[in-house]
């Protein structure tokens, strides 16, 4: 099943940035409607009509997060009705703090929600600073411990205060780069830094050529 992981924002009521996110490096993330949630363009780009998906929302025990969840639910319902996508929404409830116990609880809840043959997507825009690390750990666990699990897209949404525009970035390659570094270290690959530089240069060449 396609599963989309996101976090309900902690911004106060009226402070959640909303606009049209420009797809910086992945045309599947093009979405011409204003939104406050980068997960919405990702669902729009990757979920197919008639498909059943699951949306996993990390929800801190905090009034702002609970309010913003209602806004996310409104946008999600409208998008899925428009694209004829069937969905379920599940909240991963955690305390509102940055303690290690809370991060471990979140990791446990994430891995409990993954299974064989899942296709995973994640938005790491919102939440506390440790959350992207924990989400990445959960994705890595699912990929390594379950059968036939793929991680298709990880996004990050940001506002450019120089141009007053909003961008959505596909940062999936960073997850796979971490995996490559780990494998090189385990295999004691000669001159790993040079090989990684060549891989990065190759990726830049593909982007420049439009591939």
Coordinates of C-alpha atoms in Angstrom, one line a residue:
X1 CA 0.0 0.0 0.0
X2 CA 1.1 3.6 -0.6
X3 CA 1.6 5.3 2.8
X4 CA 2.2 9.0 3.2
X5 CA 3.9 10.2 6.4
X6 CA 3.6 13.7 7.6
X7 CA 3.5 15.9 10.7
X8 CA 0.7 18.2 11.9
X9 CA 2.3 21.7 12.1
X10 CA 2.9 23.4 15.5
X11 CA 2.3 26.9 14.1
X12 CA -0.4 28.9 15.9
X13 CA -3.8 29.5 14.3
X14 CA -3.4 32.0 11.4
X15 CA 0.4 31.5 11.2
X16 CA 0.5 28.5 8.9
X17 CA 2.0 29.6 5.6
X18 CA -0.2 28.8 2.6
X19 CA 0.6 29.2 -1.1
X20 CA 1.4 27.5 -4.3
X21 CA 4.5 25.4 -3.9
X22 CA 6.8 25.5 -6.9
X23 CA 8.3 22.0 -7.7
X24 CA 12.0 22.6 -7.5
X25 CA 13.3 19.3 -8.8
X26 CA 10.5 16.9 -9.3
X27 CA 7.7 17.6 -11.8
X28 CA 5.4 15.1 -10.1
X29 CA 5.2 17.6 -7.2
X30 CA 3.5 20.3 -9.4
X31 CA 0.3 21.4 -7.8
X32 CA -1.5 24.6 -8.9
X33 CA -3.6 25.1 -5.8
X34 CA -2.5 26.9 -2.6
X35 CA -1.9 24.7 0.3
X36 CA -0.2 24.8 3.7
X37 CA 0.8 21.2 3.6
X38 CA 3.6 19.9 1.2
X39 CA 2.2 16.4 1.7
X40 CA -0.8 17.4 -0.4
X41 CA 1.2 18.0 -3.7
X42 CA 3.0 14.7 -3.0
X43 CA -0.3 12.8 -2.7
X44 CA -1.6 14.6 -5.8
X45 CA 1.5 13.5 -7.8
X46 CA 1.8 10.0 -6.6
X47 CA -1.6 8.6 -5.7
X48 CA -3.7 7.3 -8.7
X49 CA -7.5 7.5 -9.2
X50 CA -9.2 4.6 -7.6
X51 CA -6.2 3.7 -5.4
X52 CA -6.4 3.1 -1.7
X53 CA -3.8 5.0 0.3
X54 CA -3.0 5.6 4.0
X55 CA -2.0 8.9 5.5
X56 CA 0.0 8.7 8.7
X57 CA 0.0 12.0 10.6
X58 CA 2.3 12.6 13.5
X59 CA 0.3 14.5 16.1
X60 CA 1.8 16.1 19.1
X61 CA -0.4 16.6 22.2
X62 CA -0.6 20.3 21.5
X63 CA -3.6 22.6 20.7
X64 CA -2.0 24.1 17.6
X65 CA -1.2 20.7 16.1
X66 CA -4.7 19.5 16.8
X67 CA -6.2 22.6 15.1
X68 CA -3.9 22.3 12.1
X69 CA -4.9 18.6 11.7
X70 CA -8.4 19.7 11.0
X71 CA -7.1 22.0 8.2
X72 CA -5.1 19.1 6.7
X73 CA -8.1 16.8 6.9
X74 CA -10.2 19.4 4.9
X75 CA -7.5 19.7 2.1
X76 CA -7.0 15.9 2.0
X77 CA -10.7 15.2 1.7
X78 CA -11.1 17.7 -1.1
X79 CA -8.1 16.4 -3.0
X80 CA -9.1 12.8 -2.7
X81 CA -12.7 13.5 -3.8
X82 CA -11.4 15.4 -6.8
X83 CA -8.9 12.6 -7.8
X84 CA -11.2 9.8 -6.7
X85 CA -8.7 8.4 -4.3
X86 CA -9.8 6.3 -1.4
X87 CA -7.9 7.0 1.9
X88 CA -7.7 6.3 5.5
X89 CA -6.0 8.8 8.0
X90 CA -4.3 7.5 11.1
X91 CA -2.7 9.7 13.7
X92 CA 0.5 8.8 15.5
X93 CA -0.1 10.5 18.9
X94 CA 2.9 11.6 20.9
X95 CA 3.6 13.9 23.8
X96 CA 4.6 17.5 23.1
X97 CA 8.2 17.4 24.1
X98 CA 11.7 16.6 22.8
X99 CA 12.6 13.9 25.2
X100 CA 14.4 10.7 24.1
X101 CA 11.4 8.7 25.2
X102 CA 9.1 10.6 22.9
X103 CA 11.4 10.1 19.9
X104 CA 11.6 6.3 20.7
X105 CA 7.8 6.2 21.0
X106 CA 7.5 7.9 17.6
X107 CA 9.9 5.4 16.0
X108 CA 7.9 2.5 17.5
X109 CA 4.7 3.9 16.1
X110 CA 6.2 4.4 12.7
X111 CA 7.6 0.9 12.4
X112 CA 4.3 -0.5 13.7
X113 CA 2.6 1.1 10.7
X114 CA 4.8 -0.3 7.9
X115 CA 4.5 -3.8 6.3
X116 CA 5.8 -5.9 3.5
X117 CA 5.1 -4.5 0.0
X118 CA 4.5 -0.9 1.2
X119 CA 5.5 2.1 -0.9
X120 CA 6.4 4.9 1.4
X121 CA 6.4 8.7 1.1
X122 CA 7.3 11.3 3.7
X123 CA 7.1 15.0 4.3
X124 CA 9.6 16.3 6.8
X125 CA 8.6 20.0 6.7
X126 CA 6.9 20.3 10.0
X127 CA 7.5 19.2 13.6
X128 CA 10.3 19.4 16.1
X129 CA 13.9 19.3 15.0
X130 CA 14.5 15.6 16.0
X131 CA 11.5 14.4 14.0
X132 CA 13.1 14.2 10.5
X133 CA 15.8 12.0 12.0
X134 CA 13.2 9.7 13.5
X135 CA 11.2 9.6 10.3
X136 CA 14.3 8.7 8.4
X137 CA 15.1 5.9 10.9
X138 CA 11.6 4.6 10.4
X139 CA 11.9 4.6 6.6
X140 CA 15.3 2.8 6.8
X141 CA 13.8 0.2 9.1
X142 CA 10.9 -0.5 6.8
X143 CA 13.2 -0.7 3.8
X144 CA 15.7 -3.1 5.4
X145 CA 13.4 -5.2 7.6
X146 CA 10.3 -5.8 5.4
X147 CA 10.1 -7.4 2.0
X148 CA 9.7 -5.4 -1.2
X149 CA 9.4 -2.0 0.5
X150 CA 10.3 1.1 -1.6
X151 CA 10.7 4.7 -0.6
X152 CA 9.5 6.7 -3.5
X153 CA 9.6 10.3 -2.3
X154 CA 10.7 12.4 0.6
X155 CA 9.8 16.1 0.4
X156 CA 10.6 19.3 2.2
X157 CA 8.6 22.5 1.8
X158 CA 10.2 26.0 2.3
X159 CA 9.5 29.7 1.7
X160 CA 12.2 31.7 -0.1
X161 CA 12.1 35.0 1.8
X162 CA 14.2 36.7 -1.0
X163 CA 11.6 36.0 -3.7
X164 CA 8.6 35.5 -1.4
X165 CA 7.9 32.2 -3.1
X166 CA 7.3 28.7 -1.8
X167 CA 9.2 25.6 -3.1
X168 CA 8.8 21.9 -2.5
X169 CA 12.0 19.9 -2.7
X170 CA 12.5 16.2 -3.4
X171 CA 15.3 15.1 -1.1
X172 CA 14.8 11.3 -1.5
X173 CA 18.4 10.9 -2.9
X174 CA 19.8 11.9 0.5
X175 CA 18.3 8.8 2.0
X176 CA 19.9 6.6 -0.6
X177 CA 23.2 8.4 -0.3
X178 CA 23.3 7.6 3.4
X179 CA 22.7 3.9 2.5
X180 CA 25.5 4.0 -0.1
X181 CA 27.9 5.5 2.4
X182 CA 26.9 2.8 4.9
X183 CA 27.6 0.0 2.4
X184 CA 30.9 1.5 1.3
X185 CA 32.0 1.7 5.0
X186 CA 31.0 -2.0 5.6
X187 CA 32.8 -3.1 2.5
X188 CA 35.8 -0.9 3.1
X189 CA 35.6 0.5 -0.4
X190 CA 38.9 2.2 -1.5
X191 CA 38.6 6.0 -1.8
X192 CA 34.9 6.2 -1.0
X193 CA 34.9 10.0 -1.1
X194 CA 36.1 10.1 -4.7
X195 CA 33.4 7.5 -5.7
X196 CA 30.7 9.5 -4.0
X197 CA 31.9 12.7 -5.8
X198 CA 31.6 11.0 -9.1
X199 CA 28.1 9.8 -8.3
X200 CA 27.1 13.3 -7.4
X201 CA 28.6 14.7 -10.6
X202 CA 26.8 12.1 -12.7
X203 CA 23.5 13.0 -11.0
X204 CA 24.1 16.7 -11.9
X205 CA 24.8 15.8 -15.5
X206 CA 21.5 13.9 -15.7
X207 CA 19.6 16.9 -14.2
X208 CA 21.3 19.3 -16.7
X209 CA 20.4 17.1 -19.6
X210 CA 16.8 16.9 -18.5
X211 CA 16.8 13.2 -17.8

